[in-house]
């Protein structure tokens, strides 16, 4: 039998009301001692809470939620007390005296998962919902919490179980006169899951980019005005601006919200043959960051015609070329570098000094976020954990398909590997290490 645990569900600090939750087999007994009995299930009642020696702790709104129909699936109690530190301290002591234990982070959700009230994806979605800082993150967490994403993994897992049954039947009774080639019947089932996984993996980047922030790198040669532009975009002087080339060495990251999406914007060291060791490390970091970015803003100095040519070597087809310091030159036409027009790259004229083009740049960024991250369907993966499992499953299915003709045990084993990997995403695998990792990231009281 599990312990009975309690935790404050509301944030620490003085507040009008604080909520303390209790869950476990002794929840009813605790309520009896504290409040002199339980109100009818799921109905709020005002009760005076007393410690064991009869001293009044507070007047509280009390909720009694017997299992299995509660959040955790166990008998649960919710106490809404006044949010003063002394009250909470006394309540904590009273509950401890009754033999209850303060909960570990994520312990409530973990019990809900263990008792089959939700799958692992839904538990993770609760954490994401609480941590959401943008409306897109909130929307994504709500969709995941509804359970639809988990059901998709269940469907894949079940299809693989059916396919496995066919493959194993043929392996087990190779000489019997089975109708048709059973393993051949399994093939379209495996192929269909493989194709689904491919689509889901393609969308996985979207889910993680919404959750972790869309990474945009500001790159270019020294003195192009990268730090100035970066500061203009984040709305404060986050990076040092100087006329001395090679000022920025470390990658400076700032989280901003654009159109309801979380964006991680990074200012980087200008790429050139560095003057010293520290700068060359900065250039290396800039390149690493830019390589993993979802988008690169290549900043070129419109007033520096020599640099304008050199920077052409850095450009990639997907980059947005920002023709910067537009205030220093006259005619826009002459500024667009020849390599940019030759390759049909998108260019934008901007001056951080006068503010010209900044709104257009923000609008470009927003349009890109909407087209890449928008979409009503919940992605199948919002965390690296999900993506890794899907990649393992996909690779195993590709292998299984390749050896299936021989009706081999190897194919069966690979299908089992795939099914297990998909199962691990929604839980139900007895892997304590995975569960510890998932739930320890939660706050206390969740
Ligand atoms: N005229 C003009 N000067 C700028 C503009 N943006 C930056 N600068 C100047 O260019 C120099 C280098 O700027 P900085 O942001 O440090 O460039 P970084 O090395 O690319 O990060 C500084 O002297 C800035 O004041 C601009 O839009 N117009
Ligand atoms: Mg800089």
PDB file of C-alpha atoms in Angstrom, residues 202-328:
ATOM      1  CA  UNK A 202       8.888  14.884 -39.905  1.00  0.00           C
ATOM      2  CA  UNK A 203       6.404  16.685 -37.653  1.00  0.00           C
ATOM      3  CA  UNK A 204       8.421  15.957 -34.507  1.00  0.00           C
ATOM      4  CA  UNK A 205      10.725  18.883 -35.121  1.00  0.00           C
ATOM      5  CA  UNK A 206       7.673  21.135 -35.059  1.00  0.00           C
ATOM      6  CA  UNK A 207       6.488  19.848 -31.676  1.00  0.00           C
ATOM      7  CA  UNK A 208       9.874  20.324 -30.112  1.00  0.00           C
ATOM      8  CA  UNK A 209      10.360  23.726 -31.658  1.00  0.00           C
ATOM      9  CA  UNK A 210       7.068  24.907 -30.190  1.00  0.00           C
ATOM     10  CA  UNK A 211       7.971  23.491 -26.788  1.00  0.00           C
ATOM     11  CA  UNK A 212      11.648  24.481 -26.607  1.00  0.00           C
ATOM     12  CA  UNK A 213      11.600  27.633 -28.691  1.00  0.00           C
ATOM     13  CA  UNK A 214      12.301  28.195 -32.381  1.00  0.00           C
ATOM     14  CA  UNK A 215      16.039  28.841 -32.746  1.00  0.00           C
ATOM     15  CA  UNK A 216      17.037  31.778 -34.902  1.00  0.00           C
ATOM     16  CA  UNK A 217      20.726  32.630 -35.359  1.00  0.00           C
ATOM     17  CA  UNK A 218      22.005  36.075 -36.269  1.00  0.00           C
ATOM     18  CA  UNK A 219      25.188  35.526 -38.263  1.00  0.00           C
ATOM     19  CA  UNK A 220      27.529  37.435 -40.524  1.00  0.00           C
ATOM     20  CA  UNK A 221      30.957  39.027 -40.677  1.00  0.00           C
ATOM     21  CA  UNK A 222      32.365  41.176 -37.873  1.00  0.00           C
ATOM     22  CA  UNK A 223      30.966  44.710 -37.690  1.00  0.00           C
ATOM     23  CA  UNK A 224      27.988  43.967 -39.944  1.00  0.00           C
ATOM     24  CA  UNK A 225      25.794  45.202 -37.084  1.00  0.00           C
ATOM     25  CA  UNK A 226      24.628  41.802 -35.849  1.00  0.00           C
ATOM     26  CA  UNK A 227      24.587  42.806 -32.194  1.00  0.00           C
ATOM     27  CA  UNK A 228      22.789  46.074 -32.982  1.00  0.00           C
ATOM     28  CA  UNK A 229      20.123  44.244 -34.949  1.00  0.00           C
ATOM     29  CA  UNK A 230      19.847  41.554 -32.283  1.00  0.00           C
ATOM     30  CA  UNK A 231      19.312  44.203 -29.588  1.00  0.00           C
ATOM     31  CA  UNK A 232      16.691  45.916 -31.738  1.00  0.00           C
ATOM     32  CA  UNK A 233      14.814  42.631 -32.130  1.00  0.00           C
ATOM     33  CA  UNK A 234      14.899  41.677 -28.461  1.00  0.00           C
ATOM     34  CA  UNK A 235      14.093  45.218 -27.391  1.00  0.00           C
ATOM     35  CA  UNK A 236      17.006  45.735 -25.015  1.00  0.00           C
ATOM     36  CA  UNK A 237      20.771  46.046 -24.961  1.00  0.00           C
ATOM     37  CA  UNK A 238      21.432  42.346 -24.424  1.00  0.00           C
ATOM     38  CA  UNK A 239      24.609  42.263 -26.514  1.00  0.00           C
ATOM     39  CA  UNK A 240      27.522  44.704 -26.551  1.00  0.00           C
ATOM     40  CA  UNK A 241      27.712  46.910 -29.618  1.00  0.00           C
ATOM     41  CA  UNK A 242      31.055  48.330 -30.625  1.00  0.00           C
ATOM     42  CA  UNK A 243      32.771  49.635 -33.711  1.00  0.00           C
ATOM     43  CA  UNK A 244      35.620  47.289 -32.871  1.00  0.00           C
ATOM     44  CA  UNK A 245      35.330  44.134 -34.955  1.00  0.00           C
ATOM     45  CA  UNK A 246      35.382  40.899 -32.945  1.00  0.00           C
ATOM     46  CA  UNK A 247      33.595  42.289 -29.880  1.00  0.00           C
ATOM     47  CA  UNK A 248      31.025  39.533 -29.552  1.00  0.00           C
ATOM     48  CA  UNK A 249      32.672  36.271 -28.539  1.00  0.00           C
ATOM     49  CA  UNK A 250      30.177  34.121 -26.732  1.00  0.00           C
ATOM     50  CA  UNK A 251      26.782  33.228 -28.145  1.00  0.00           C
ATOM     51  CA  UNK A 252      24.225  35.530 -26.530  1.00  0.00           C
ATOM     52  CA  UNK A 253      20.806  33.874 -26.332  1.00  0.00           C
ATOM     53  CA  UNK A 254      17.549  35.655 -25.542  1.00  0.00           C
ATOM     54  CA  UNK A 255      14.034  34.217 -25.510  1.00  0.00           C
ATOM     55  CA  UNK A 256      11.416  36.385 -27.159  1.00  0.00           C
ATOM     56  CA  UNK A 257       7.796  35.860 -28.091  1.00  0.00           C
ATOM     57  CA  UNK A 258       6.752  36.437 -31.661  1.00  0.00           C
ATOM     58  CA  UNK A 259       3.146  35.986 -32.691  1.00  0.00           C
ATOM     59  CA  UNK A 260       2.472  33.695 -29.722  1.00  0.00           C
ATOM     60  CA  UNK A 261       5.503  31.470 -30.399  1.00  0.00           C
ATOM     61  CA  UNK A 262       8.629  31.127 -28.280  1.00  0.00           C
ATOM     62  CA  UNK A 263      11.735  32.098 -30.190  1.00  0.00           C
ATOM     63  CA  UNK A 264      15.315  31.741 -29.003  1.00  0.00           C
ATOM     64  CA  UNK A 265      17.312  34.404 -30.747  1.00  0.00           C
ATOM     65  CA  UNK A 266      21.103  34.176 -30.713  1.00  0.00           C
ATOM     66  CA  UNK A 267      23.715  36.809 -31.430  1.00  0.00           C
ATOM     67  CA  UNK A 268      27.007  35.298 -32.525  1.00  0.00           C
ATOM     68  CA  UNK A 269      30.631  36.188 -33.120  1.00  0.00           C
ATOM     69  CA  UNK A 270      31.303  37.466 -36.623  1.00  0.00           C
ATOM     70  CA  UNK A 271      32.900  34.887 -38.868  1.00  0.00           C
ATOM     71  CA  UNK A 272      36.459  35.761 -39.920  1.00  0.00           C
ATOM     72  CA  UNK A 273      40.011  34.559 -39.323  1.00  0.00           C
ATOM     73  CA  UNK A 274      40.026  35.372 -35.652  1.00  0.00           C
ATOM     74  CA  UNK A 275      42.564  37.642 -34.017  1.00  0.00           C
ATOM     75  CA  UNK A 276      43.082  35.459 -30.961  1.00  0.00           C
ATOM     76  CA  UNK A 277      42.218  32.144 -29.340  1.00  0.00           C
ATOM     77  CA  UNK A 278      39.138  33.408 -27.522  1.00  0.00           C
ATOM     78  CA  UNK A 279      37.681  34.894 -30.657  1.00  0.00           C
ATOM     79  CA  UNK A 280      38.296  31.753 -32.664  1.00  0.00           C
ATOM     80  CA  UNK A 281      36.486  29.738 -29.969  1.00  0.00           C
ATOM     81  CA  UNK A 282      33.658  32.271 -30.319  1.00  0.00           C
ATOM     82  CA  UNK A 283      33.564  31.726 -34.072  1.00  0.00           C
ATOM     83  CA  UNK A 284      33.467  27.967 -33.522  1.00  0.00           C
ATOM     84  CA  UNK A 285      30.521  28.321 -31.094  1.00  0.00           C
ATOM     85  CA  UNK A 286      28.746  30.634 -33.508  1.00  0.00           C
ATOM     86  CA  UNK A 287      28.998  28.002 -36.212  1.00  0.00           C
ATOM     87  CA  UNK A 288      27.802  25.179 -33.974  1.00  0.00           C
ATOM     88  CA  UNK A 289      24.806  27.198 -32.856  1.00  0.00           C
ATOM     89  CA  UNK A 290      23.961  28.321 -36.368  1.00  0.00           C
ATOM     90  CA  UNK A 291      24.193  24.749 -37.666  1.00  0.00           C
ATOM     91  CA  UNK A 292      21.446  23.632 -35.297  1.00  0.00           C
ATOM     92  CA  UNK A 293      19.276  26.723 -35.769  1.00  0.00           C
ATOM     93  CA  UNK A 294      15.886  26.510 -37.440  1.00  0.00           C
ATOM     94  CA  UNK A 295      16.613  29.701 -39.334  1.00  0.00           C
ATOM     95  CA  UNK A 296      19.615  31.948 -39.989  1.00  0.00           C
ATOM     96  CA  UNK A 297      19.548  35.675 -40.514  1.00  0.00           C
ATOM     97  CA  UNK A 298      22.655  36.494 -42.514  1.00  0.00           C
ATOM     98  CA  UNK A 299      23.538  40.113 -41.821  1.00  0.00           C
ATOM     99  CA  UNK A 300      25.548  41.946 -44.469  1.00  0.00           C
ATOM    100  CA  UNK A 301      26.866  45.490 -44.245  1.00  0.00           C
ATOM    101  CA  UNK A 302      25.456  47.443 -47.182  1.00  0.00           C
ATOM    102  CA  UNK A 303      28.172  50.072 -46.906  1.00  0.00           C
ATOM    103  CA  UNK A 304      31.028  47.584 -47.140  1.00  0.00           C
ATOM    104  CA  UNK A 305      31.240  46.431 -50.737  1.00  0.00           C
ATOM    105  CA  UNK A 306      34.295  44.208 -50.194  1.00  0.00           C
ATOM    106  CA  UNK A 307      32.690  42.407 -47.238  1.00  0.00           C
ATOM    107  CA  UNK A 308      29.506  42.123 -49.235  1.00  0.00           C
ATOM    108  CA  UNK A 309      31.266  39.896 -51.734  1.00  0.00           C
ATOM    109  CA  UNK A 310      33.076  37.739 -49.170  1.00  0.00           C
ATOM    110  CA  UNK A 311      29.977  36.941 -47.173  1.00  0.00           C
ATOM    111  CA  UNK A 312      28.554  35.195 -50.240  1.00  0.00           C
ATOM    112  CA  UNK A 313      30.607  32.154 -49.282  1.00  0.00           C
ATOM    113  CA  UNK A 314      28.653  31.716 -46.065  1.00  0.00           C
ATOM    114  CA  UNK A 315      25.164  31.869 -47.463  1.00  0.00           C
ATOM    115  CA  UNK A 316      22.797  28.891 -47.494  1.00  0.00           C
ATOM    116  CA  UNK A 317      19.653  28.617 -49.625  1.00  0.00           C
ATOM    117  CA  UNK A 318      17.264  28.995 -46.694  1.00  0.00           C
ATOM    118  CA  UNK A 319      18.924  32.077 -45.160  1.00  0.00           C
ATOM    119  CA  UNK A 320      17.247  35.438 -44.970  1.00  0.00           C
ATOM    120  CA  UNK A 321      19.779  37.984 -46.185  1.00  0.00           C
ATOM    121  CA  UNK A 322      19.493  41.201 -44.205  1.00  0.00           C
ATOM    122  CA  UNK A 323      21.080  44.074 -46.086  1.00  0.00           C
ATOM    123  CA  UNK A 324      21.968  46.121 -43.034  1.00  0.00           C
ATOM    124  CA  UNK A 325      22.959  49.733 -42.301  1.00  0.00           C
ATOM    125  CA  UNK A 326      20.679  50.831 -45.121  1.00  0.00           C
ATOM    126  CA  UNK A 327      20.899  54.386 -43.735  1.00  0.00           C
ATOM    127  CA  UNK A 328      24.494  54.615 -44.986  1.00  0.00           C
TER     128      UNK A 328
END
